[in-house]
Structure formats: C-alpha cells, structure tokens
C-alpha cells in the first residue's frame, strides 16, 4: 500500500546504515495496525466530546476493538457549529466512505465486497486469543476440537442471524443505530439499559487490554534479558498506564491513531499463520525444540475431562459469543451499504444478508483456525491468553506478542472513549464533558480503576467468558429478539384488518415460526447469561 511504501522509504532513508533496524521497524508497523484501523474506519470520535443535541443518540463509543453506535451527524454538526478542529473539519469533508463512519455521505455508498471484508475485520478481535482455553475448559481430549469447531460455527450462524435481524428491524422502524432502534420501540428512558450494557462491555475490555499489555511486554522483556523488576506484568501495567495510556486517553483528537488503518489485518493474519505453523511443525510436542523451554504446567497435555462439570460448555459458548460481538454496528452498516441496482428494501436486505453471511463466514474461519491451532499445540494447558503458552525464546511468538501488544496500546484509548463518555452519559454529565477538569478527572479515575483491577484479575479467559455471558448474551440474543418481537407486535396491529360484517382479522405477514424462534433465542440468552456468568465467575 502507499503507506507501506512511504514507511519503507522513510525507514530506508533514516536507517541506511542499519537495514535490519529498518526492516524490523516496518514489520512492527505492519503488526501494530489492527487497533488503529478503528480510528480510520470509525471516524466518529471528534476532537471534543460530542454534544450533539439535535440527535438524541448516545455518544460515539468503541467497545474493545469495535465501534458502537456512532451518530451519523456528529462530525457535520461540529463543523457547522464551528467547534470542530481543522482535522475534524477535513475528516467531515472527506469524500471517502469508511465502514461505520460518522459521515452522512457514507449512507448507501459502500460496496458489498468492501462491507464484507470490513465486517469480518470488525468481528475478529482480541477475543479470539481466549478461544483455545474454552476448549480446555470443556475437555483435554484432542477429539474435543471437532465438536468445538462445530459449536463455533453454530454460534456464528446464530450471531449472523441476529446481526441481520437488527438491520431488518431498523429498516422497518426507520432507525440507524442499535440504541435508536431500542429507544423507538421501548422508549428513551429504557435505552439507558443499552447504554449500561455497553459501558459494562467497555469496562471488561479495558481490564482485558491491561492484562494483555502486562503479559505481552513482560514476555518480550524476558527475551531481551531485562532486569527482574521488568519481568513482572504488573510493572508494565503501571508504567505504561502512567507514561503511555494516560497521555493517549487524555487526547481530544484521536485521529493520530489512524496510521495503521489497513495494516492491522496483517497482525491478525500473522498471528493466525504463526499458530497454525507451530501446530503443524511439532516444535512444542515432546521432543520438539521448544518443549524443554516450557514449565511443567505449560507443557502440552491431552486427555481427561473438565473439572468444571457438564456446565463447562457454557464457558466456551460465552467465549465464542464475546468473539462474535459486533452487533451494535448492524443498523449503521446496513444504512451504509450501497443498494443493488434493483430498487426496494427487500432487495437491499437480501444483499445485506449475503454480506453478513460472507463477513461472519470469514470470521468463523479465522476464529476456528486460531482456536483449534492453539488447542492442538497445548491441549488442556491452553491459557486464557494463548500467546502466554509459547516459549519466550520463540522468535515468531515474540513478533506476535509485539504486534498484539502494540495493537492493544492503540486500541485502548479508542475503547476508553466509549467507557468515559458512556459513563458520563449515564450520570447525566454530558454537558460537563467538555470541561477540562471533568475530562481529566474522569480519565485519571477510570484509568486507575480499570488498570488497578488488572493488577489483581489475571485470568483473561474467565474475564472474557464473563463478558460474553452477560454482555454478549444481552446484545446478541436477548435485545435483538426483544426488539424483533416488539416490532412484530406493532406490525401486527398495523396489519390487522377487520373484515366487514365478520369481525375476522387478516393473518399477519410475520411468520409465526420466526416469532417462536425469537422467543427461544431470547430465553436462551437469559439462560446463558445466568449460567454462563455464574460458571465464569466461579473460575476467578
């Protein structure tokens, strides 16, 4: 890409005497891009807190490495009011249409192919690094990989259906975001439930990111022969929180984090390829060159069942749900999809369904590959962050850790915006968010609280399972089913026609079987939230 060529030319000019350093810098740039892709694809993060009074939508939010409910007119409103910085004004005038972006110009202009690729990028995040631990929680047998892969495909299919369902309900009700659809069907006051759910997801993501930062950089420090204090994950969490994360989270304009817009996919693909390669080359099998470098607890082992009992499958279900959580973007992506030549809402919905099938299909393939590769290598010893299982002396693992660590550092402030602005919104302090003292105070307190939890909570798998059980079940199963059923009830009332002289009513066009299926989907989500949350919490 032009960015890669520019980086390589710059690196060659500045490091002419050190070509190895130039190549290393270019490789790190490639691996660090995954998080920054969000800032380019979702430019609804203004240089000042959004105070859009015309649209009664929640502020722009990013959950983990995913965008959430960005109001379509935030950027234009800031420019029109003269409050946007020059960078924001340029972004608002930019003709390019980015998936999930805040520009009204993006509506109906994104091709199906581009939408499919970007949807798959939006789904595959850091949650895939915990999937191998989900299999280990169910069974230590190598035969568990096939049922786990089938379960992942099943949940991926259900998640794709609910993703498409949200777009369909939004189309029927003329809404453009997850929250807006809920507010129109159940009232503005009840939309605070959606806000609170997303804030909880932001909190879990922030703690997860801090755990990953501490684990990855302490492992890299061990390879570099760093002194003992730097070999502790907590030391890196504290140091990077104060020196890197806090300054980044205090920024009003996060546009500078967009330097790795497209290159971030390379980090995910590199990690997936590395894990598949190590699963096939036998380096970690008994007698392999890295087997002796592992501690007794971290050596691959297979056989035996789960100590958590039959309910342990809920852990894997919760982890997969967390990995497929991207549903807050469904209505926005539907609006941005370019309609097919044949006009009509039904034709666009059919095209969107094909996009959803392709995007979730690609995400399923990548997730299944990484899940099975990690478990095939380490079996029951798979940890909640699978990269922790690989030997410190494994150079490919070090590159993967660096890529993930740098990606998480640049993802952290994007997620933090959702946490801070969402919490201020819930407290009714949106108007105060522009004050420097409120902005700085909320940033320092929330950053200290979330990363302080990461000093104590160390099981990333249990945290991801808990987040998937509670938040994933709500946003993927319960809320979409509830919105569909409410919309179906209103549609029935509109379509009910009393025949003259008989009092009989015409049958509604809503399929009864789909109504029944959504009642089951909502009930399933409630059960998974209760049981999965309890099992995941027990893991701590």
Coordinates of C-alpha atoms in Angstrom, one line a residue:
X1 CA 0.0 0.0 0.0
X2 CA 1.1 3.7 -0.3
X3 CA 1.5 3.8 3.5
X4 CA 3.8 0.8 3.5
X5 CA 5.9 2.2 0.6
X6 CA 6.2 5.6 2.4
X7 CA 7.2 3.9 5.6
X8 CA 9.7 1.7 3.9
X9 CA 11.3 4.7 2.0
X10 CA 11.4 6.8 5.2
X11 CA 12.9 3.9 7.1
X12 CA 15.5 3.3 4.4
X13 CA 16.5 7.0 4.4
X14 CA 16.8 7.3 8.1
X15 CA 18.4 3.9 8.7
X16 CA 20.6 3.5 5.7
X17 CA 23.3 2.2 7.9
X18 CA 21.1 -0.3 9.7
X19 CA 18.9 -2.1 7.1
X20 CA 17.9 -4.7 9.8
X21 CA 16.5 -2.0 12.0
X22 CA 14.6 -0.6 9.1
X23 CA 13.1 -4.0 8.3
X24 CA 12.2 -4.5 12.0
X25 CA 10.6 -1.1 12.2
X26 CA 8.5 -1.8 9.1
X27 CA 7.4 -5.2 10.4
X28 CA 6.3 -3.6 13.7
X29 CA 4.3 -1.0 11.8
X30 CA 2.6 -3.9 10.0
X31 CA 1.8 -5.7 13.2
X32 CA 0.7 -2.6 15.1
X33 CA -2.0 -1.6 12.7
X34 CA -5.0 -3.7 13.9
X35 CA -6.2 -1.3 16.6
X36 CA -5.6 1.9 14.6
X37 CA -7.9 0.5 11.9
X38 CA -10.8 1.5 14.1
X39 CA -9.9 5.2 14.1
X40 CA -9.8 5.2 10.3
X41 CA -12.9 3.1 9.7
X42 CA -14.9 4.8 12.5
X43 CA -14.0 8.5 12.4
X44 CA -16.9 9.4 14.7
X45 CA -14.5 10.2 17.5
X46 CA -14.4 14.0 17.5
X47 CA -11.7 16.2 19.0
X48 CA -14.1 17.3 21.7
X49 CA -16.8 15.3 23.5
X50 CA -19.9 15.1 21.3
X51 CA -22.6 17.4 22.5
X52 CA -25.0 16.8 19.6
X53 CA -28.3 18.0 20.9
X54 CA -30.1 17.5 17.6
X55 CA -29.6 13.8 17.6
X56 CA -30.7 12.1 20.8
X57 CA -28.2 9.3 20.3
X58 CA -25.5 8.1 22.7
X59 CA -22.0 9.5 22.2
X60 CA -19.6 7.7 19.9
X61 CA -18.4 4.5 21.6
X62 CA -15.9 1.9 20.9
X63 CA -16.1 -1.4 22.7
X64 CA -12.8 -3.3 22.8
X65 CA -11.7 -3.1 19.2
X66 CA -15.1 -2.5 17.8
X67 CA -17.2 0.6 17.2
X68 CA -20.6 1.3 18.8
X69 CA -23.5 3.5 17.8
X70 CA -21.7 6.5 16.2
X71 CA -24.3 9.2 15.5
X72 CA -24.3 9.9 11.8
X73 CA -24.4 13.7 12.1
X74 CA -21.8 14.3 14.8
X75 CA -19.0 15.3 12.5
X76 CA -21.2 17.6 10.4
X77 CA -22.8 19.2 13.4
X78 CA -19.4 20.0 14.9
X79 CA -18.2 21.6 11.6
X80 CA -21.4 23.5 11.2
X81 CA -21.2 24.9 14.7
X82 CA -17.6 25.9 14.2
X83 CA -16.5 23.8 17.2
X84 CA -14.5 21.2 15.2
X85 CA -10.8 21.4 14.9
X86 CA -9.3 21.7 11.4
X87 CA -8.6 18.0 11.4
X88 CA -12.2 17.2 12.2
X89 CA -13.4 19.6 9.5
X90 CA -11.2 17.9 7.0
X91 CA -12.5 14.5 8.0
X92 CA -16.1 15.6 7.7
X93 CA -15.4 16.9 4.2
X94 CA -13.5 13.8 3.2
X95 CA -15.4 12.0 0.4
X96 CA -14.1 8.6 1.3
X97 CA -16.7 6.4 2.9
X98 CA -15.4 4.3 5.8
X99 CA -17.4 1.4 7.3
X100 CA -19.2 2.6 10.4
X101 CA -18.2 6.1 9.9
X102 CA -20.0 9.2 11.1
X103 CA -20.4 11.0 7.8
X104 CA -23.9 11.2 6.3
X105 CA -22.1 10.9 2.9
X106 CA -21.4 7.3 3.7
X107 CA -25.0 6.3 3.6
X108 CA -25.7 4.0 0.7
X109 CA -22.2 4.2 -0.8
X110 CA -20.2 1.2 0.5
X111 CA -19.9 -1.8 -1.9
X112 CA -20.9 -5.2 -0.8
X113 CA -17.4 -6.5 -1.2
X114 CA -15.8 -3.8 1.0
X115 CA -18.6 -4.2 3.5
X116 CA -18.0 -7.9 3.8
X117 CA -14.2 -7.5 4.4
X118 CA -14.7 -4.8 6.9
X119 CA -17.4 -6.7 8.8
X120 CA -15.0 -9.7 9.2
X121 CA -12.3 -7.3 10.5
X122 CA -14.9 -5.8 12.8
X123 CA -15.7 -9.2 14.3
X124 CA -12.2 -10.7 14.7
X125 CA -10.6 -9.0 17.7
X126 CA -8.5 -9.9 20.7
X127 CA -11.3 -12.2 21.9
X128 CA -10.0 -15.0 19.6
X129 CA -6.9 -15.4 21.8
X130 CA -9.1 -16.9 24.5
X131 CA -10.9 -19.5 22.5
X132 CA -8.4 -22.3 22.9
X133 CA -8.9 -22.0 26.7
X134 CA -12.6 -22.5 26.1
X135 CA -12.0 -26.0 24.6
X136 CA -9.6 -26.8 27.5
X137 CA -12.4 -25.8 30.0
X138 CA -14.6 -28.5 28.4
X139 CA -12.2 -31.3 27.8
X140 CA -8.5 -32.0 27.4
X141 CA -9.0 -34.6 24.7
X142 CA -7.9 -33.9 21.2
X143 CA -11.2 -35.2 20.0
X144 CA -12.9 -32.1 21.5
X145 CA -11.6 -29.9 18.7
X146 CA -14.2 -31.0 16.1
X147 CA -17.3 -30.5 18.4
X148 CA -15.8 -27.2 19.5
X149 CA -15.4 -26.1 15.9
X150 CA -19.0 -27.1 15.1
X151 CA -20.2 -25.2 18.1
X152 CA -18.3 -22.1 17.0
X153 CA -19.9 -22.4 13.5
X154 CA -23.4 -22.8 15.1
X155 CA -23.0 -19.8 17.3
X156 CA -21.5 -17.9 14.4
X157 CA -24.6 -18.7 12.4
X158 CA -27.0 -17.6 15.2
X159 CA -24.9 -14.4 15.7
X160 CA -25.2 -13.7 11.9
X161 CA -28.9 -14.1 12.1
X162 CA -29.4 -11.7 15.0
X163 CA -27.0 -9.3 13.2
X164 CA -29.2 -9.4 10.1
X165 CA -32.3 -9.2 12.3
X166 CA -31.2 -5.9 13.8
X167 CA -30.8 -4.4 10.4
X168 CA -34.2 -5.6 9.3
X169 CA -35.9 -4.2 12.5
X170 CA -34.0 -0.9 12.0
X171 CA -35.3 -0.7 8.4
X172 CA -38.9 -1.4 9.4
X173 CA -38.7 1.3 12.1
X174 CA -36.6 3.9 10.2
X175 CA -33.7 3.9 12.7
X176 CA -30.0 4.0 12.1
X177 CA -28.4 2.6 15.3
X178 CA -28.8 -0.1 17.9
X179 CA -29.7 2.4 20.6
X180 CA -32.0 4.4 18.4
X181 CA -33.9 1.2 17.5
X182 CA -34.4 0.2 21.1
X183 CA -35.4 3.8 22.1
X184 CA -38.1 3.9 19.4
X185 CA -39.5 0.5 20.3
X186 CA -39.3 0.7 24.1
X187 CA -38.9 4.4 24.9
X188 CA -36.0 6.7 25.5
X189 CA -35.8 6.1 29.2
X190 CA -35.3 2.3 28.8
X191 CA -32.5 3.0 26.3
X192 CA -30.3 3.6 29.4
X193 CA -30.3 -0.2 29.7
X194 CA -28.5 -0.5 26.4
X195 CA -26.1 2.3 27.5
X196 CA -25.3 0.5 30.7
X197 CA -24.7 -2.8 29.0
X198 CA -22.2 -1.2 26.6
X199 CA -20.5 0.5 29.4
X200 CA -20.0 -2.8 31.2
X201 CA -18.5 -4.2 28.0
X202 CA -16.2 -1.2 27.8
X203 CA -15.1 -1.9 31.4
X204 CA -14.4 -5.6 30.7
X205 CA -12.5 -4.7 27.5
X206 CA -10.3 -2.1 29.4
X207 CA -9.3 -4.6 32.0
X208 CA -8.7 -7.3 29.4
X209 CA -6.5 -4.9 27.4
X210 CA -4.4 -4.1 30.5
X211 CA -3.9 -7.8 31.2
X212 CA -2.7 -8.4 27.7
X213 CA -0.4 -5.4 27.8
X214 CA 1.3 -6.6 31.0
X215 CA 1.6 -10.2 29.8
X216 CA 3.0 -9.5 26.4
X217 CA 5.5 -6.9 27.3
X218 CA 6.8 -8.8 30.3
X219 CA 7.4 -11.8 28.0
X220 CA 9.3 -9.6 25.5
X221 CA 11.3 -8.1 28.3
X222 CA 12.3 -11.6 29.4
X223 CA 13.6 -12.4 25.9
X224 CA 15.6 -9.2 26.0
X225 CA 17.2 -10.1 29.3
X226 CA 15.7 -7.2 31.2
X227 CA 16.2 -6.8 35.0
X228 CA 13.9 -8.8 37.3
X229 CA 11.5 -5.8 38.1
X230 CA 10.6 -5.6 34.4
X231 CA 9.8 -9.2 34.2
X232 CA 6.6 -8.7 36.2
X233 CA 3.4 -8.0 34.2
X234 CA 2.2 -5.5 36.9
X235 CA 5.3 -3.4 36.5
X236 CA 4.4 -2.9 32.8
X237 CA 0.8 -2.2 33.5
X238 CA 1.7 0.5 36.0
X239 CA 4.5 2.0 33.8
X240 CA 2.6 2.0 30.5
X241 CA -0.6 3.3 32.2
X242 CA 1.2 6.3 33.5
X243 CA 3.6 7.0 30.6
X244 CA 1.6 5.9 27.5
X245 CA -2.0 5.1 28.1
X246 CA -2.9 8.2 30.2
X247 CA -1.5 10.7 27.7
X248 CA -3.3 8.9 24.9
X249 CA -6.6 8.8 26.8
X250 CA -6.3 12.5 27.6
X251 CA -6.2 13.4 23.9
X252 CA -9.2 15.2 22.5
X253 CA -8.4 14.2 18.9
X254 CA -7.7 10.5 18.3
X255 CA -7.2 10.9 14.6
X256 CA -3.5 10.4 15.0
X257 CA -4.1 6.8 15.9
X258 CA -5.4 6.0 12.4
X259 CA -1.9 5.5 10.9
X260 CA -2.4 1.7 10.7
X261 CA -5.8 1.7 9.0
X262 CA -5.4 -1.3 6.7
X263 CA -2.1 -2.8 8.1
X264 CA -3.8 -4.0 11.2
X265 CA -5.2 -7.0 9.5
X266 CA -1.7 -8.2 8.9
X267 CA -1.2 -8.6 12.6
X268 CA -4.2 -10.9 13.0
X269 CA -3.2 -12.9 9.9
X270 CA 0.4 -13.2 11.1
X271 CA -0.7 -14.5 14.5
X272 CA -3.1 -17.0 12.9
X273 CA -0.5 -18.2 10.5
X274 CA 2.1 -18.4 13.2
X275 CA -0.2 -20.5 15.4
X276 CA -1.1 -22.9 12.5
X277 CA 2.6 -23.2 11.7
X278 CA 3.6 -24.1 15.2
X279 CA 0.7 -26.6 15.5
X280 CA 2.0 -28.4 12.4
X281 CA 5.8 -28.3 12.8
X282 CA 5.8 -30.1 16.2
X283 CA 8.1 -27.6 17.9
X284 CA 6.1 -27.8 21.2
X285 CA 5.4 -31.6 21.1
X286 CA 7.5 -33.9 23.3
X287 CA 11.0 -33.9 21.8
X288 CA 10.4 -30.6 19.9
X289 CA 12.9 -27.8 20.2
X290 CA 10.7 -25.6 22.4
X291 CA 9.2 -28.4 24.6
X292 CA 12.1 -28.2 27.1
X293 CA 11.8 -24.5 27.4
X294 CA 8.2 -24.8 28.9
X295 CA 7.5 -25.1 32.5
X296 CA 5.8 -28.3 33.8
X297 CA 2.4 -26.6 34.0
X298 CA 2.6 -25.1 30.5
X299 CA 3.7 -28.3 28.6
X300 CA 1.1 -29.7 26.2
X301 CA -1.1 -32.4 27.7
X302 CA -4.1 -34.2 26.3
X303 CA -6.7 -36.5 27.8
X304 CA -9.2 -36.2 30.6
X305 CA -12.3 -34.2 31.1
X306 CA -13.2 -30.9 32.7
X307 CA -13.1 -30.3 36.4
X308 CA -16.0 -27.8 36.0
X309 CA -18.6 -30.4 35.2
X310 CA -21.1 -30.5 32.4
X311 CA -21.8 -26.8 32.7
X312 CA -18.2 -26.1 31.4
X313 CA -19.6 -25.9 27.9
X314 CA -21.1 -22.6 28.9
X315 CA -17.6 -21.2 29.2
X316 CA -16.8 -22.0 25.5
X317 CA -20.2 -20.6 24.5
X318 CA -19.6 -17.4 26.3
X319 CA -16.1 -17.0 24.9
X320 CA -17.4 -17.5 21.3
X321 CA -20.2 -15.1 22.0
X322 CA -17.7 -12.5 23.1
X323 CA -15.6 -13.1 20.0
X324 CA -18.6 -12.6 17.7
X325 CA -19.8 -9.4 19.4
X326 CA -20.2 -6.7 16.7
X327 CA -24.0 -6.2 16.7
X328 CA -24.0 -2.6 17.7
X329 CA -22.9 -1.8 14.2
X330 CA -25.6 -3.7 12.3
X331 CA -28.1 -0.8 11.6
X332 CA -25.2 1.6 10.8
X333 CA -23.6 -0.8 8.3
X334 CA -27.0 -1.5 6.7
X335 CA -27.5 2.2 6.1
X336 CA -24.0 2.5 4.6
X337 CA -24.4 -0.5 2.2
X338 CA -24.9 0.6 -1.4
X339 CA -28.3 -0.7 -2.6
X340 CA -28.4 -3.1 -5.5
X341 CA -29.5 -1.9 -9.0
X342 CA -32.9 -3.4 -8.4
X343 CA -34.6 -0.9 -6.0
X344 CA -36.5 -1.8 -3.0
X345 CA -35.9 -2.5 0.7
X346 CA -36.3 -6.3 0.2
X347 CA -33.5 -6.3 -2.4
X348 CA -31.2 -4.4 -0.2
X349 CA -32.0 -6.7 2.8
X350 CA -31.2 -9.7 0.6
X351 CA -27.8 -8.1 -0.4
X352 CA -27.1 -7.3 3.2
X353 CA -27.8 -10.9 4.2
X354 CA -25.2 -12.0 1.7
X355 CA -22.7 -9.5 3.2
X356 CA -23.5 -10.8 6.7
X357 CA -23.0 -14.4 5.6
X358 CA -19.7 -13.6 4.0
X359 CA -18.4 -11.5 6.8
X360 CA -19.3 -13.9 9.6
X361 CA -18.1 -16.8 7.4
X362 CA -14.7 -15.3 7.1
X363 CA -14.6 -14.5 10.8
X364 CA -15.6 -18.1 11.6
X365 CA -12.8 -19.5 9.5
X366 CA -10.1 -17.3 11.2
X367 CA -11.5 -17.9 14.7
X368 CA -11.8 -21.6 14.2
X369 CA -8.3 -21.8 12.8
X370 CA -6.8 -19.9 15.8
X371 CA -8.9 -21.8 18.3
X372 CA -8.0 -25.3 17.0
X373 CA -4.4 -24.4 16.3
X374 CA -3.8 -23.2 19.9
X375 CA -5.5 -26.2 21.4
X376 CA -3.8 -28.7 19.0
X377 CA -0.5 -27.3 20.3
X378 CA -1.1 -27.2 24.0
X379 CA -4.3 -29.1 24.8
X380 CA -5.6 -28.8 28.3
X381 CA -2.7 -26.5 29.2
X382 CA -4.1 -23.7 26.9
X383 CA -4.3 -20.5 28.9
X384 CA -6.8 -17.7 28.7
X385 CA -4.3 -15.7 26.6
X386 CA -2.9 -18.4 24.3
X387 CA 0.2 -16.4 23.4
X388 CA 1.4 -16.9 27.0
X389 CA 1.8 -20.6 26.3
X390 CA 4.5 -20.1 23.7
X391 CA 8.2 -20.2 24.8
X392 CA 9.9 -16.9 25.5
X393 CA 12.7 -17.9 23.1
X394 CA 10.3 -18.5 20.2
X395 CA 11.1 -15.5 17.9
X396 CA 7.9 -15.9 15.9
X397 CA 5.9 -15.8 19.2
X398 CA 7.8 -12.6 20.2
X399 CA 6.8 -10.9 16.9
X400 CA 3.2 -12.0 17.5
X401 CA 3.3 -10.6 21.1
X402 CA 4.8 -7.3 19.9
X403 CA 2.1 -7.0 17.3
X404 CA -0.7 -7.8 19.7
X405 CA 0.8 -5.6 22.5
X406 CA 1.3 -2.5 20.2
X407 CA -2.2 -3.0 18.7
X408 CA -3.7 -3.1 22.2
X409 CA -2.0 0.0 23.2
X410 CA -3.5 1.9 20.3
X411 CA -6.9 0.2 20.8
X412 CA -7.0 1.2 24.5
X413 CA -7.8 4.9 24.1
X414 CA -10.5 4.1 21.5
X415 CA -12.3 1.8 23.9
X416 CA -11.7 4.2 26.7
X417 CA -13.7 6.9 24.9
X418 CA -16.7 4.7 25.0
X419 CA -16.2 4.0 28.7
X420 CA -15.7 7.6 29.7
X421 CA -18.4 9.1 27.6
X422 CA -20.8 6.3 28.2
X423 CA -20.4 6.6 32.0
X424 CA -20.8 10.4 31.9
X425 CA -23.9 10.0 29.8
X426 CA -25.4 7.6 32.3
X427 CA -24.7 10.0 35.1
X428 CA -26.3 12.9 33.1
X429 CA -23.0 14.8 32.9
X430 CA -22.8 15.0 29.0
X431 CA -22.8 18.8 29.2
X432 CA -19.9 18.8 31.6
X433 CA -17.7 16.5 29.5
X434 CA -16.2 19.5 27.6
X435 CA -14.7 20.9 30.8
X436 CA -11.1 20.3 31.2
X437 CA -11.3 19.3 34.9
X438 CA -14.1 16.8 34.2
X439 CA -12.4 15.3 31.2
X440 CA -9.0 14.9 33.0
X441 CA -10.6 13.8 36.3
X442 CA -12.8 11.2 34.8
X443 CA -9.9 9.9 32.7
X444 CA -7.5 9.6 35.6
X445 CA -10.0 7.9 37.9
X446 CA -11.4 5.5 35.3
X447 CA -7.9 4.6 34.0
X448 CA -6.7 3.9 37.6
X449 CA -9.8 1.9 38.5
X450 CA -9.7 -0.3 35.3
X451 CA -6.0 -0.9 35.2
X452 CA -5.9 -1.3 39.0
X453 CA -8.3 -4.3 38.6
X454 CA -5.9 -5.7 36.0
X455 CA -3.3 -5.8 38.8
X456 CA -5.4 -8.3 40.6
X457 CA -7.5 -10.1 38.0
X458 CA -5.2 -12.2 35.8
X459 CA -7.4 -14.8 34.2
X460 CA -8.2 -13.3 30.8
X461 CA -10.2 -16.3 29.8
X462 CA -12.5 -16.1 32.8
X463 CA -13.0 -12.3 32.2
X464 CA -13.8 -12.8 28.5
X465 CA -16.2 -15.6 29.4
X466 CA -17.9 -13.4 32.0
X467 CA -18.2 -10.6 29.5
X468 CA -19.5 -12.9 26.8
X469 CA -22.0 -14.5 29.1
X470 CA -23.5 -11.2 30.5
X471 CA -22.9 -8.6 27.8
X472 CA -22.7 -10.9 24.8
X473 CA -25.9 -12.7 25.6
X474 CA -27.8 -9.4 26.0
X475 CA -26.5 -7.7 22.9
X476 CA -26.5 -10.8 20.6
X477 CA -29.5 -12.8 21.8
X478 CA -31.8 -11.0 24.3
X479 CA -32.0 -7.5 23.0
X480 CA -32.3 -8.3 19.2
X481 CA -35.0 -10.9 20.0
X482 CA -36.9 -8.4 22.2
X483 CA -36.8 -5.7 19.5
X484 CA -38.0 -8.1 16.8
X485 CA -40.9 -9.3 19.0
X486 CA -41.9 -5.7 19.9
X487 CA -41.7 -4.6 16.2
X488 CA -43.7 -7.7 15.2
X489 CA -46.4 -6.9 17.7
X490 CA -46.6 -3.3 16.3
X491 CA -46.7 -4.6 12.8
X492 CA -49.5 -7.0 13.6
X493 CA -51.5 -4.1 15.0
X494 CA -51.0 -2.1 11.8
X495 CA -51.8 -5.0 9.5
X496 CA -54.8 -6.3 11.4
X497 CA -57.8 -5.6 9.2
X498 CA -61.3 -6.3 10.4
X499 CA -63.4 -7.8 7.6
X500 CA -66.8 -6.2 7.1
X501 CA -69.6 -8.0 8.9
X502 CA -67.4 -10.9 10.2
X503 CA -65.0 -9.4 12.8
X504 CA -62.3 -11.7 11.5
X505 CA -58.9 -10.4 11.1
X506 CA -56.4 -11.0 8.4
X507 CA -53.4 -13.1 9.3
X508 CA -50.2 -11.1 9.9
X509 CA -47.4 -11.4 7.5
X510 CA -44.9 -12.1 10.3
X511 CA -44.0 -15.8 10.2
X512 CA -45.2 -17.5 13.3
X513 CA -42.2 -19.8 13.3
X514 CA -39.8 -16.8 13.4
X515 CA -41.7 -15.3 16.3
X516 CA -41.4 -18.6 18.2
X517 CA -37.7 -18.9 17.3
X518 CA -37.0 -15.4 18.7
X519 CA -38.8 -16.3 21.9
X520 CA -36.5 -19.2 22.2
X521 CA -33.5 -17.1 21.2
X522 CA -34.3 -14.5 24.0
X523 CA -34.9 -17.3 26.5
X524 CA -31.6 -19.0 25.5
X525 CA -29.8 -15.7 26.0
X526 CA -31.2 -15.3 29.5
X527 CA -30.2 -18.8 30.5
X528 CA -26.7 -18.4 29.1
X529 CA -26.3 -15.1 30.9
X530 CA -27.2 -16.6 34.2
X531 CA -25.5 -20.0 34.0
X532 CA -22.5 -18.8 31.9
X533 CA -21.9 -15.8 34.1
X534 CA -22.0 -18.0 37.3
X535 CA -19.6 -20.6 35.8
X536 CA -17.2 -17.9 34.6
X537 CA -17.3 -16.0 37.9
X538 CA -16.5 -19.3 39.7
X539 CA -13.4 -19.5 37.5
X540 CA -11.9 -16.5 39.3

